[in-house]
Structure formats: structure tokens, C-alpha cells
Amino acid sequence: MKKKGKQTVVFENPPLIRGFGSAVGKKEGEGPLKKYFDCISSDDRFGEATWEKAESRFISESVRTAVRKSGMKLADADYIFCGDLLNQCAGSNFAVRELGIPFFGLYGACSTMAEALLLGAMAIDGDFGENVVSVTSSHFCSSERQFRFPLEYGGSRPASSQWTVTGSGAVVLSSVEGKVKIPSATVGKIVDLGITDANNMGAAMAPAAMDTVITHFEDTGRDFKDFDMIFTGDLGNVGYEILGSLFSEDGYSVRGRLSDCGLIIFDREKQDVHSGGSGCGCSASVLTSYILNEMLSGSFKRVLFVGTGALMSPVLTGQGESIPGIAHAIELEV
Amino acid sequence: MKKKGKQTVVFENPPLIRGFGSAVGKKEGEGPLKKYFDCISSDDRFGEATWEKAESRFISESVRTAVRKSGMKLADADYIFCGDLLNQCAGSNFAVRELGIPFFGLYGACSTMAEALLLGAMAIDGDFGENVVSVTSSHFCSSERQFRFPLEYGGSRPASSQWTVTGSGAVVLSSVEGKVKIPSATVGKIVDLGITDANNMGAAMAPAAMDTVITHFEDTGRDFKDFDMIFTGDLGNVGYEILGSLFSEDGYSVRGRLSDCGLIIFDREKQDVHSGGSGCGCSASVLTSYILNEMLSGSFKRVLFVGTGALMSPVLTGQGESIPGIAHAIELEV
């Protein structure tokens, strides 16, 4: 069986990343990763009448870019694994409707990009297809009104809150070509330590990130030293500090090898994003811009990409429930 | 490659159904399938304070029953594939939190049970695990207030509306034992013919069901005569009539071999459910009660289980959008 230890899949023929693409909003395009993005929209509507329809357009754009850069056509994709933060994953459904690819809809909150890569890699390594698209998105405006308050209300944001990234990132996984491969991946369990503050997602996700990374270490016999960088996505500053403390308490030396997609996509000093970026579009767009490009240019040889999701339900929060967290880890190697 | 034709996966070592379980609400337990259900709750709260928490309890109950009937423990499950209709798939997240199984969250509206079986079967046949749980749920009360109106409002329901099933069905897929196997499955594409009426889901889903069934026929060289029964789930009466007409127009003879989970779970004459049952809990609970038990007792040898989903978003409907449909088909054979 292609399973090692408790929760880790070791692929027999590691799926390859054939191409990738990103499309982001104006604010993201003004941040530190500006030069890495394939497409930066001049506003948050991206030519559409509503934020929700704009979100679908970001997905469509990142998929078309990833497919084009893979030297293939949409019709060459065997499956698309896609999800987002909107209720009913509406961003995904309305984007995929136009793409004509057999579709698996996913919901893993901000862990969705890692979930989509994991299932896509299983589809490739299991020999169920040659080319698979894995993609997610998020949108600041559609998320705020759905999960918290309408923007027009002007609610003030506490220091622990994160700024949902507007954008999408897509990856084409393939059995035949690509320079970056996925040798293994660790499937996460839900971890919930009782956080109930919808403005502190980082604290809700950090224990899940810890659980999945340590499970990956135990299942594979590795440690921080075996990776050039471990990117969580997206804990933000509060969650990142908590995760660092958790590792220290457990005796792990992070050694400058732990980073977070929510921390690097914005300039926290200048861009007023409080604890950092979040949303499934955050880890997806950082992966498909900075991380994969820097892997191709030789800066990183081996990376662990850890998608972290806060499975927060406003309805259940209103019923006194806490916020379950989950994280999936994907090993990436040049 | 284990792919045949355009969209069909043919498994090399067909995954086996090791066990299955169902847990439903009071109304479902008063219907024609009463004797097949493992657990019937005496009310819609199932001992919980809210409908949403009750939905999680239905999931938990069906999973524990399926696992027990499989002669295994929860810890023997390598992965759980789970989704539901609630925003953020909250029913699934809060149920899985207690189960401690590595988790993939799915959203495919009422097609989710077929999606969960498809991905679970790929995980087994791809040799990524030995035992996988596939499960979905829905709840009439939590669905109505989320998708349409609060129950207290007392909105009248048109004849084309369907009654969301309260309940859950779970299947344990295995590489080692089980009498019913999954030889093949067809992954659906989104089909949208422009239906905008949120009280007519059957019409939105029927074209997707047609597309997936005919693709399955074309990919495998089969026809209605090769199946004892094709169960869609859940078109209800309106969608079922449309689907029958679509097949006739295309020259297919249904020959009494087309049924629908939404039509058989309730007595439409006596139970005031208008067009029939719906919700991911409908096809899941009919599969894990009537269909699989009748396969084990010899009534059906080969069945095509076609989960159909209306990917309706109340927000996008409010923005003038139509309702995308999707269907996935699972071949079941004793």
C-alpha cells in the first residue's frame, strides 16, 4: 500500500507540476509578490457585475493560464478539483460550468488548495488520468459579507483578524511532464482546541498545522532540516507565532525554515492587513507565484506546502460552537 | 490508464462495499422504506439542541453503524470523504471532528454521495488505503431556512418543490472484503440549461443526469438493458418525468429500468412531499437502505447509482444566475 505511517501517502510515480497560473486583485498586486503574479486585476470586480461573479472569473483566469503554460488545452484535462469559500462553493461551480471539465467540488476552507493537490495527485498516481487541474479562490469582499459583516457597515477589524486574499491559483498536475514533483502528502485530521473568535482564525488553525506537520515528520522520519522551507497557508501573524511556540515547546528547532503564505503576500506595515492574508486564494496564489517560481529558479529544492483551514460556520458559531481546524501537507521537490 | 472513453473510470481491482449504515428522521421512517433503515430518530432534533447539530449526529450515527457492520473500528478507516448541504459543510465538519479520521471535505449538492463514493473508490483502487468511509447528510429544517425561507414563515411550497430528506447514509469501501463491488464510475461535468426556479431543482438536474448516463453508456458500450435498475438521486417527480422524456427523444427505451431515490423514499400520496425527496441525505439513505439491501438479497444484480446535484446558490440566484447541475454515476454489482 502507498501509505506510510499514520496519514501519509507516498506516491509510486510522483505526480508532476506541468504548469501553474495565478490571478489576483489590485491590493495583492501592490504587495511584495507583485512580480510573480500572472495576472493582476485593476479592481475587485475584474470586469464583472458582482464580487461573486468576479471570484469565478479569477478561477477561470488562473485555470486558463495554468493550462496554457502547460502547453495543453482545457479539453486535455481529465478532471478539475476545485473549491472556494463561498456558500455552496459558488465561485467554483460557476467558473467550472464554463470550462467543460469533469468536476469534483471540494470544501476545506483555506486548506482547499492542499486538498485539491492531494486528491489530484492521487488521481494521477492512481492512473485515473494524465492531466488534472487543482484550483481554489477567495475574494475579500464576498467573504467579508458572508462570514462577518457587509463592507458598507464599516465594522472595525481587531488586530488578530486576517485580510482575505482576492485571487486564485491553479496547478496542472501531470503524469508525463513537469520539473516540480509531489513525492508524498499527509492527509489531515480535524483538530479543535476550542477557539470561538471568528476574528482569530490563525489561533484556530495553528494546532491543526502543528498536528499535520508533526505527523508528516513522524510518518516519514523527517524534520525541519529536511526542507528548505515549510510554508503554512494561511495562519497570519497570530497563528504563525502560536505555531512557532508550539514547535519550540515540543523541542523542534524551526531554524528559519517556517514561513506562512498569509505573512508574505502582503506588506503588513504598509498594507493595513492586520494579522496578514487568508482565504483559499491566499495559499493558492502564493504557491502558484512565489513558491513554484522560486523552486524553478533554484531557491528551494524541497518544500512542504501546508494548507490550513478554519472550518468556521457562522451559524454554528452563533450556536456557541468553536472553530474546527484542518491542515493537509504536500511535499514539493524539484 | 484506468479511463475508458471520455469520463469513465474502470477500476483495476473494483473496490468492495464492506458495510453500510443509515440514520433518518421521523418522516422518512414513516415512509415506504421504513423496514430498511438502521436507525430512525423519533424527532428531527435527534437529541441535539439545534437542527444543524442534529445533522452532524445523523452523520455520526450512520458512520458508526457502517463501521460496526463492517466488523472494524473507526481507527481502521484510512480516510473519510464527507459533505452536506449546509454552508461550509458544517454538518460534516462537526461530525468528523469527533470521529478522528483523516478527512476530505466535499461539496456536490445532492450529488455528494456519488462524488464521495467515486473518490473513495479511487483511493482504494489507487492503493492509498484499505478502508474508506463515504458519507453525506441533509436535514429538512436546516436546508429550508438556509436555501429558502425559515420554517416559521410558513411559505407555501409549489408542486415542483421537493422535500429535503433528514438523514444520512454511510458506506465503508474496502480493498479486502464485501459482496457488492464498484467496477466503474463516470465523473460528471456541469450542465446548465438555464433553470432559475429554486423550487424546481428536478428540472435543473435532469439534463445533467441525462448527460452522465449517456456518457456512461457511450464510454462502456452499455444501455438500459445492461442494468437491473438505474437510480437517479434525487430528481423527484418533475425531474424524473423530464429525464424520461429526454431519453425517449434520444431514442432510448427506459423499459421500467429507471427509478429515482426521491420518488421511492416517501409516499407522495400520503406524505405531502410534493415532487418527492431531495438532499444529499436522500440518495445516501436510499442507497444504504433499500438499494444495497435489495442487491444483497438478490433483487438487483447490477445497478447504476447516479447522484444528481443542483449547485444552487441563493446569492447567485439573487444576482440573476441559473442553477448549474451535475451528476456522477457509480456502477454497483453483486
XYZ file of C-alpha atoms in Angstrom:
668
model
C 0.000 0.000 0.000
C 1.169 3.516 -0.833
C 0.681 4.677 2.724
C 3.439 5.312 5.210
C 2.827 5.661 8.930
C -0.496 7.027 10.057
C -1.617 9.579 7.488
C 0.975 9.949 4.750
C 0.652 8.892 1.125
C 3.906 8.123 -0.695
C 3.318 8.257 -4.430
C 4.746 5.474 -6.555
C 5.173 7.702 -9.606
C 5.238 11.183 -8.092
C 2.827 13.453 -9.984
C 4.489 16.368 -11.768
C 3.500 20.014 -11.873
C 3.161 20.678 -15.579
C 2.055 24.277 -15.284
C 0.583 26.811 -12.899
C -1.128 30.170 -13.013
C -2.277 32.948 -10.721
C -4.747 35.807 -10.983
C -5.138 38.303 -8.136
C -6.800 41.567 -7.166
C -5.419 45.103 -7.034
C -4.270 45.068 -3.409
C -2.465 41.736 -3.824
C -0.825 43.147 -6.949
C 0.539 46.065 -4.907
C 2.168 43.736 -2.376
C 5.641 42.187 -2.169
C 4.836 39.324 -4.574
C 3.742 41.646 -7.398
C 6.356 40.456 -9.887
C 5.374 36.804 -9.537
C 1.673 37.014 -10.456
C 0.487 36.149 -13.960
C -2.491 38.483 -13.886
C -3.375 41.452 -11.655
C -6.872 42.885 -11.966
C -7.158 46.675 -11.814
C -10.103 46.371 -9.424
C -12.007 43.786 -7.349
C -14.769 43.323 -9.918
C -12.490 42.019 -12.678
C -14.994 43.252 -15.267
C -17.975 41.514 -13.652
C -21.135 42.971 -12.131
C -20.714 41.350 -8.704
C -17.915 40.207 -6.384
C -19.129 36.606 -6.570
C -19.001 36.584 -10.368
C -15.571 38.228 -10.174
C -14.423 35.344 -7.978
C -15.457 32.874 -10.697
C -13.569 34.947 -13.228
C -10.372 34.803 -11.118
C -10.694 30.997 -11.109
C -11.305 30.859 -14.828
C -8.317 33.119 -15.500
C -5.888 31.152 -13.314
C -7.029 27.830 -14.828
C -6.712 29.070 -18.398
C -3.242 30.454 -17.619
C -2.060 27.216 -15.988
C -3.419 25.158 -18.881
C -1.842 27.459 -21.478
C 1.529 27.416 -19.700
C 1.283 23.602 -19.670
C 1.143 23.615 -23.464
C -2.218 21.877 -23.477
C -5.898 22.654 -23.946
C -8.782 22.660 -21.480
C -10.087 19.507 -23.157
C -6.856 17.699 -22.233
C -7.702 17.956 -18.534
C -9.219 14.722 -17.235
C -10.617 16.254 -14.045
C -10.737 19.513 -12.158
C -10.628 19.613 -8.352
C -11.944 22.981 -7.264
C -13.370 24.693 -4.196
C -13.693 28.093 -2.574
C -15.060 29.872 0.498
C -18.438 30.930 -0.842
C -21.557 29.117 0.335
C -22.243 26.155 -1.983
C -18.735 26.791 -3.393
C -20.472 29.077 -5.851
C -17.262 30.636 -7.136
C -16.091 27.207 -8.282
C -19.409 25.995 -9.677
C -19.973 28.995 -11.917
C -16.343 29.021 -13.097
C -16.194 25.296 -13.856
C -19.526 25.497 -15.733
C -17.698 27.371 -18.494
C -14.634 25.114 -18.548
C -16.301 21.814 -19.516
C -14.008 19.583 -17.430
C -15.277 16.628 -15.297
C -15.547 18.177 -11.848
C -15.040 17.298 -8.198
C -16.235 20.045 -5.827
C -14.310 20.430 -2.567
C -14.689 22.326 0.674
C -11.789 22.597 3.062
C -11.882 26.331 3.856
C -8.341 27.734 3.449
C -6.887 24.202 3.254
C -8.672 23.604 -0.052
C -5.642 24.138 -2.323
C -3.711 21.446 -0.466
C -6.787 19.172 -0.542
C -7.170 19.725 -4.294
C -3.478 18.953 -4.884
C -3.676 15.845 -2.713
C -6.713 14.401 -4.499
C -5.366 15.469 -7.886
C -2.076 13.731 -7.144
C -3.961 10.596 -6.047
C -5.900 10.661 -9.338
C -2.663 10.903 -11.344
C -0.649 8.349 -9.360
C -3.671 6.010 -9.285
C -3.579 6.133 -13.097
C -7.096 7.566 -13.430
C -5.965 10.410 -15.672
C -2.980 12.096 -17.313
C -3.690 15.737 -16.523
C -5.608 17.147 -13.585
C -6.321 20.751 -12.625
C -6.276 21.736 -8.927
C -7.526 25.231 -8.175
C -9.066 27.424 -5.469
C -10.037 31.039 -4.966
C -11.203 33.599 -2.440
C -12.388 37.200 -2.555
C -12.126 39.766 0.233
C -15.469 41.426 -0.438
C -17.590 38.297 -0.942
C -16.007 36.654 2.116
C -16.407 39.583 4.476
C -20.114 39.916 3.880
C -20.674 36.185 4.059
C -18.614 35.395 7.155
C -18.653 38.665 9.091
C -20.261 41.980 8.144
C -21.225 43.769 4.917
C -18.361 46.059 3.903
C -20.723 49.053 3.950
C -21.226 48.528 7.695
C -17.619 49.530 8.250
C -17.017 47.220 11.218
C -13.613 47.692 12.783
C -11.229 44.775 12.497
C -9.286 43.570 15.550
C -5.522 43.098 15.347
C -5.885 39.305 15.098
C -8.105 39.448 12.017
C -6.737 38.493 8.605
C -7.393 40.015 5.210
C -8.986 37.550 2.788
C -6.958 37.455 -0.414
C -8.753 38.271 -3.655
C -7.433 35.877 -6.231
C -6.974 32.357 -7.444
C -4.149 29.933 -8.118
C -4.292 26.874 -10.375
C -1.917 23.960 -10.891
C -1.912 21.371 -13.678
C -0.717 18.013 -12.371
C 0.515 15.508 -14.902
C 1.878 12.006 -15.199
C 4.122 12.927 -18.106
C 5.970 16.217 -17.678
C 6.975 18.911 -15.214
C 10.036 19.941 -13.191
C 8.494 20.001 -9.714
C 7.121 16.731 -8.382
C 4.925 15.674 -5.452
C 6.657 12.699 -3.795
C 4.339 12.499 -0.772
C 1.472 14.159 1.065
C -0.106 13.959 4.523
C -3.889 13.959 4.905
C -5.068 15.992 7.882
C -7.490 15.249 10.696
C -9.731 17.858 12.277
C -8.184 19.476 15.352
C -10.265 21.798 17.538
C -8.878 23.314 20.717
C -11.961 25.425 21.362
C -11.265 28.803 19.691
C -14.588 30.639 19.201
C -13.395 34.027 17.917
C -14.261 34.405 14.214
C -11.656 37.165 14.042
C -8.857 34.891 15.166
C -8.633 32.178 12.551
C -4.883 31.860 12.990
C -5.285 30.555 16.528
C -7.928 28.071 15.337
C -5.689 26.710 12.569
C -2.264 26.616 14.255
C -2.900 23.405 16.264
C -4.075 21.630 13.082
C -0.961 22.784 11.214
C 1.199 21.514 14.095
C -0.592 18.154 14.108
C -0.194 17.589 10.360
C 3.457 18.727 10.159
C 4.489 16.556 13.102
C 2.529 13.609 11.669
C 4.374 14.145 8.382
C 7.703 14.170 10.261
C 6.828 11.008 12.195
C 5.451 9.151 9.168
C 8.494 9.949 7.023
C 11.289 10.211 9.594
C 11.968 13.832 8.652
C 12.472 17.127 10.458
C 12.720 20.836 9.581
C 16.284 20.295 8.376
C 14.979 18.149 5.500
C 13.084 21.068 3.963
C 14.355 24.347 2.573
C 11.098 25.852 3.752
C 7.789 24.775 5.248
C 5.027 27.138 4.153
C 1.811 27.114 6.106
C -1.113 28.822 4.449
C -2.504 30.892 5.954
C -2.056 31.383 9.650
C -1.172 35.067 9.556
C 0.993 36.618 12.242
C -1.007 35.497 15.285
C -1.260 31.886 14.116
C 2.365 31.848 12.949
C 3.606 32.989 16.369
C 1.444 30.346 18.072
C 2.724 27.630 15.741
C 6.333 28.653 16.368
C 5.731 28.440 20.136
C 4.063 25.035 19.799
C 7.056 23.678 17.877
C 9.509 25.123 20.430
C 7.568 23.601 23.320
C 7.750 20.241 21.590
C 11.503 20.578 21.174
C 11.586 21.291 17.435
C 14.047 23.832 16.111
C 12.346 25.791 13.343
C 15.746 27.245 12.235
C 14.296 29.918 9.927
C 12.592 27.234 7.898
C 8.984 28.052 8.717
C 7.084 30.645 6.716
C 3.413 31.417 6.071
C 1.653 32.406 2.870
C -0.507 34.884 4.805
C 2.612 36.671 6.041
C 4.394 37.069 2.710
C 1.594 38.051 0.336
C 1.060 41.493 1.920
C 3.335 44.093 3.442
C 1.800 44.198 6.929
C 3.427 47.560 7.719
C 2.106 49.378 4.676
C -0.995 47.499 3.572
C -3.160 47.609 6.723
C -3.973 43.911 6.715
C -3.567 43.383 10.461
C -2.508 39.754 11.044
C -1.894 39.015 7.329
C -3.605 37.357 4.384
C -6.056 34.459 4.442
C -8.600 32.661 2.264
C -8.054 29.679 -0.009
C -6.931 32.136 -2.692
C -4.023 33.165 -0.443
C -2.111 29.893 -0.236
C -3.135 29.057 -3.824
C -1.857 32.322 -5.292
C 1.353 32.320 -3.218
C 2.043 28.720 -4.268
C 1.469 29.455 -7.945
C 3.542 32.658 -7.922
C 6.361 32.931 -5.397
C 6.842 29.330 -4.215
C 6.779 27.430 -7.503
C 8.711 30.113 -9.404
C 11.405 30.187 -6.713
C 11.566 26.384 -6.849
C 12.099 26.541 -10.595
C 14.789 29.182 -10.214
C 16.637 27.065 -7.660
C 15.976 28.947 -4.399
C 14.157 25.999 -2.868
C 14.770 22.351 -3.630
C 12.302 20.776 -1.251
C 9.271 22.482 0.263
C 6.384 21.334 2.457
C 3.214 23.209 1.496
C 0.731 23.011 4.364
C -2.759 24.268 3.540
C -4.534 25.192 6.763
C -8.297 25.600 7.027
C -10.538 27.110 9.714
C -13.815 25.252 9.192
C -15.809 28.124 10.669
C -19.571 28.177 10.293
C -21.240 31.476 11.230
C -24.422 29.508 12.065
C -22.660 27.088 14.394
C -20.568 29.904 15.914
C -23.906 31.555 16.712
C -24.921 28.327 18.430
C -21.863 28.515 20.694
C -19.653 26.122 18.751
C -15.899 26.509 18.318
C -13.920 26.582 15.059
C -12.542 23.221 13.874
C -9.197 23.395 12.081
C -7.623 21.128 9.483
C -4.353 21.035 7.555
C -3.045 18.930 4.676
C 0.659 18.810 3.764
C 2.083 18.455 0.256
C 5.758 17.708 -0.328
C 7.145 19.551 -3.349
C 10.548 18.714 -4.815
C 12.465 19.989 -7.837
C -4.716 4.233 -17.925
C -7.815 3.212 -15.981
C -10.009 5.525 -18.014
C -12.411 4.435 -20.702
C -13.950 6.808 -23.190
C -14.450 10.408 -22.171
C -15.294 10.398 -18.484
C -15.427 6.846 -17.140
C -13.027 5.242 -14.688
C -12.749 1.443 -14.876
C -11.251 0.135 -11.669
C -8.493 -2.458 -11.896
C -9.405 -4.069 -8.582
C -13.014 -2.998 -8.089
C -13.455 -1.595 -4.575
C -15.849 -3.567 -2.370
C -18.632 -2.357 -0.122
C -17.685 -3.801 3.235
C -20.550 -2.288 5.193
C -23.171 0.438 5.129
C -25.466 2.240 7.522
C -28.360 4.686 7.506
C -29.916 7.021 10.079
C -33.018 9.036 9.195
C -35.668 11.332 10.678
C -39.222 10.600 11.784
C -40.941 11.382 8.488
C -38.510 9.222 6.484
C -39.090 6.431 8.997
C -42.820 6.605 8.312
C -42.318 6.162 4.578
C -42.208 3.088 2.327
C -38.557 2.287 3.123
C -39.128 2.114 6.882
C -38.017 -1.504 7.265
C -34.674 -0.898 5.566
C -33.274 1.860 7.791
C -30.793 1.069 10.566
C -31.859 3.952 12.794
C -34.991 6.142 12.833
C -34.961 9.182 15.098
C -38.184 9.925 16.943
C -37.871 13.623 16.060
C -35.788 15.974 13.898
C -33.501 17.052 16.731
C -32.081 13.579 17.390
C -31.335 14.599 20.983
C -29.474 17.774 19.998
C -30.248 21.419 20.728
C -30.291 22.555 17.072
C -31.101 21.154 13.619
C -27.519 21.700 12.474
C -26.104 19.729 15.392
C -28.726 17.043 14.744
C -27.446 16.798 11.166
C -23.943 16.086 12.473
C -25.399 13.448 14.765
C -27.124 11.708 11.818
C -23.730 11.552 10.066
C -22.002 10.241 13.146
C -24.705 7.588 13.643
C -24.624 6.328 10.037
C -20.803 6.195 10.029
C -20.613 4.312 13.315
C -23.255 1.856 12.076
C -21.468 1.261 8.761
C -18.138 0.786 10.523
C -19.664 -1.588 13.092
C -21.405 -3.633 10.392
C -18.043 -3.843 8.583
C -16.576 -5.586 11.611
C -13.964 -2.890 12.061
C -13.223 0.156 14.215
C -13.225 3.852 13.381
C -9.424 3.808 13.653
C -9.286 1.263 10.808
C -10.626 3.833 8.345
C -7.821 5.410 6.325
C -9.906 8.372 5.103
C -13.401 9.776 5.280
C -14.987 11.552 2.296
C -17.869 13.609 3.597
C -20.049 16.539 2.578
C -23.501 18.006 3.085
C -25.737 20.896 2.072
C -25.028 23.278 4.940
C -22.887 26.342 4.317
C -19.215 25.446 4.904
C -20.393 21.798 5.011
C -20.853 22.364 8.732
C -22.780 19.126 9.261
C -19.759 17.169 8.048
C -17.071 19.209 9.806
C -18.645 18.944 13.244
C -19.411 15.227 12.806
C -15.955 14.310 11.516
C -14.320 16.295 14.339
C -15.486 13.567 16.749
C -14.526 10.640 14.508
C -10.759 11.234 14.281
C -10.379 10.024 10.680
C -8.221 11.825 8.034
C -10.776 13.926 6.207
C -11.591 15.175 2.710
C -14.468 17.672 2.669
C -16.673 17.655 -0.433
C -19.411 19.802 -1.893
C -21.519 18.496 -4.767
C -25.008 19.394 -3.509
C -27.231 16.288 -3.846
C -24.583 14.537 -5.976
C -22.222 14.391 -2.998
C -22.829 10.719 -2.110
C -21.833 9.656 -5.622
C -18.836 12.009 -5.510
C -17.770 10.571 -2.139
C -18.076 7.001 -3.465
C -16.151 7.881 -6.617
C -13.231 9.474 -4.770
C -13.317 6.762 -2.104
C -13.173 4.086 -4.801
C -10.247 5.894 -6.469
C -8.418 5.976 -3.113
C -8.933 2.215 -2.665
C -8.145 1.161 -6.230
C -5.158 3.542 -6.296
C -3.843 1.602 -3.283
C -3.786 4.637 -0.983
C -5.772 2.884 1.736
C -7.597 -0.307 2.738
C -10.810 1.106 4.157
C -12.513 4.364 3.285
C -15.758 5.862 4.565
C -18.024 7.752 2.137
C -20.923 9.601 3.736
C -23.328 12.507 3.270
C -26.336 14.009 5.016
C -29.112 16.543 4.738
C -31.803 17.926 7.047
C -35.149 19.369 6.016
C -35.231 22.100 8.642
C -31.636 23.321 8.306
C -31.902 23.263 4.500
C -35.193 25.112 4.244
C -34.043 28.067 6.285
C -30.694 28.199 4.525
C -31.863 27.855 0.919
C -35.426 29.209 1.009
C -37.400 30.511 3.997
C -37.393 29.971 7.771
C -39.934 27.244 8.596
C -41.758 29.650 10.932
C -42.557 31.851 7.933
C -44.840 29.130 6.609
C -44.128 29.798 2.928
C -46.271 27.688 0.629
C -44.426 25.147 -1.471
C -45.201 24.822 -5.185
C -45.959 21.412 -6.697
C -42.477 21.195 -8.242
C -40.701 21.610 -4.905
C -39.028 18.658 -3.230
C -38.820 17.729 0.438
C -35.240 17.645 1.731
C -34.622 14.314 3.423
C -33.499 14.367 7.052
C -30.895 11.680 7.396
C -27.544 10.285 6.444
C -26.120 7.234 4.705
C -22.572 5.904 5.035
C -20.636 3.270 3.107
C -17.340 1.604 4.011
C -15.324 0.823 0.883
C -12.617 -1.771 1.173
C -9.917 -3.488 -0.830
C -10.341 -6.743 1.043
C -13.947 -7.758 1.631
C -17.560 -7.108 0.623
C -20.228 -8.640 -1.617
C -21.107 -5.599 -3.723
C -18.337 -4.121 -5.849
C -17.801 -0.906 -7.824
C -16.432 -1.921 -11.246
C -16.651 1.529 -12.828
C -17.828 5.111 -12.369
C -18.453 8.125 -14.572
C -17.351 11.587 -13.447
C -19.855 14.302 -14.336
C -19.485 17.687 -15.974
C -21.593 20.695 -15.082
C -24.675 21.052 -17.287
C -26.827 24.189 -17.076
C -29.813 24.710 -19.332
C -30.882 27.927 -17.644
C -33.374 26.909 -14.935
C -33.671 29.743 -12.390
C -36.517 28.464 -10.167
C -35.138 27.444 -6.750
C -38.321 25.428 -6.245
C -37.701 23.306 -9.310
C -34.447 21.515 -8.684
C -35.560 18.445 -10.612
C -35.645 20.384 -13.861
C -32.180 21.820 -13.149
C -30.690 18.366 -12.505
C -32.375 16.216 -15.172
C -30.154 17.378 -18.079
C -27.019 16.646 -16.012
C -28.340 13.164 -15.177
C -29.054 12.569 -18.873
C -25.569 13.733 -19.856
C -23.781 11.488 -17.346
C -25.892 8.371 -18.020
C -25.470 8.674 -21.784
C -21.741 9.323 -21.362
C -21.565 6.187 -19.218
C -23.392 4.237 -21.940
C -21.104 5.573 -24.676
C -17.905 5.070 -22.685
C -18.771 1.466 -21.766
C -20.907 0.338 -24.718
C -23.900 -0.291 -22.468
C -27.598 0.531 -22.457
C -30.551 0.324 -20.059
C -30.811 -3.417 -20.739
C -27.428 -3.942 -19.034
C -28.747 -2.730 -15.687
C -31.468 -4.126 -13.455
C -32.145 -0.572 -12.409
C -30.700 2.899 -12.848
C -31.402 5.021 -9.779
C -31.055 8.749 -10.092
C -30.949 10.648 -6.847
C -32.846 12.817 -6.491
C -34.820 14.319 -9.303
C -38.266 13.908 -7.763
C -41.324 13.554 -9.923
C -40.857 16.639 -12.112
C -37.227 15.884 -12.878
C -37.941 12.175 -13.358
C -40.629 12.918 -15.954
C -38.271 15.313 -17.756
C -35.469 12.746 -17.749
C -37.784 10.056 -19.118
C -38.820 12.389 -21.941
C -35.199 13.299 -22.706
C -34.288 9.606 -23.008
C -37.308 8.916 -25.227
C -36.452 11.839 -27.502
C -32.940 10.434 -27.853
C -34.328 7.025 -28.786
C -33.560 5.208 -25.570
C -36.067 2.725 -24.193
C -36.144 3.059 -20.421
C -38.114 -0.273 -20.134
C -39.059 0.156 -16.462
C -35.416 0.340 -15.548
C -35.237 3.953 -14.415
C -36.089 4.900 -10.853
C -35.297 7.839 -8.588
C -34.349 7.901 -4.904
C -36.513 10.993 -4.373
C -39.562 9.109 -5.655
C -39.222 5.988 -3.536
C -38.246 7.355 -0.120
C -41.648 8.976 0.520
C -45.247 8.056 -0.252
C -46.146 11.093 -2.361
C -49.874 10.460 -1.957
C -49.856 10.321 1.822
C -46.791 12.243 2.966
C -47.365 15.676 1.366
C -43.884 15.964 -0.139
C -44.982 17.396 -3.493
C -42.422 16.353 -6.127
C -40.595 13.912 -3.807
C -37.468 13.748 -1.657
C -34.172 15.565 -2.195
C -30.949 16.487 -0.409
C -27.695 14.555 -0.282
C -29.170 12.554 2.587
C -31.871 11.266 0.224
C -29.745 9.334 -2.263
C -27.325 8.372 0.522
C -30.018 6.928 2.787
C -31.866 5.168 -0.066
C -28.574 3.646 -1.260
C -27.628 2.410 2.207
C -31.081 1.011 2.964
C -33.211 -0.160 0.043
C -30.705 -0.407 -2.831
C -27.802 -2.187 -1.144
C -30.033 -4.481 0.914
C -32.009 -5.482 -2.189
C -28.726 -6.123 -4.011
C -27.592 -8.400 -1.191
C -30.921 -10.245 -1.229
C -30.686 -10.824 -4.975
C -33.334 -8.427 -6.345
C -30.756 -6.446 -8.318
C -27.524 -7.766 -9.743
C -26.255 -4.641 -11.437
C -27.292 -1.087 -10.630
C -26.198 2.353 -11.821
C -26.389 4.826 -8.940
C -26.495 8.361 -10.338
C -26.111 11.112 -7.745
C -27.543 14.335 -9.133
C -26.774 17.774 -7.709
C -28.355 21.182 -8.226
C -25.472 23.557 -7.482
C -27.855 26.324 -6.486
C -26.521 29.402 -4.723
C -29.172 31.684 -3.191
C -26.748 34.618 -3.601
C -26.131 33.950 -7.303
C -29.822 33.210 -7.905
C -30.457 36.667 -6.447
C -27.975 38.012 -8.983
C -29.997 36.510 -11.829
C -27.927 33.364 -12.319
C -29.346 29.964 -13.235
C -28.815 26.668 -11.390
C -25.907 24.521 -12.623
C -26.490 20.764 -12.425
C -24.047 17.883 -12.089
C -24.321 14.086 -11.874
C -21.843 11.315 -11.146
C -22.607 7.649 -11.892
C -21.435 4.655 -9.857
C -21.783 1.110 -11.164
C -22.698 -1.375 -8.428
C -22.535 -5.113 -8.995
C -23.102 -8.119 -6.718
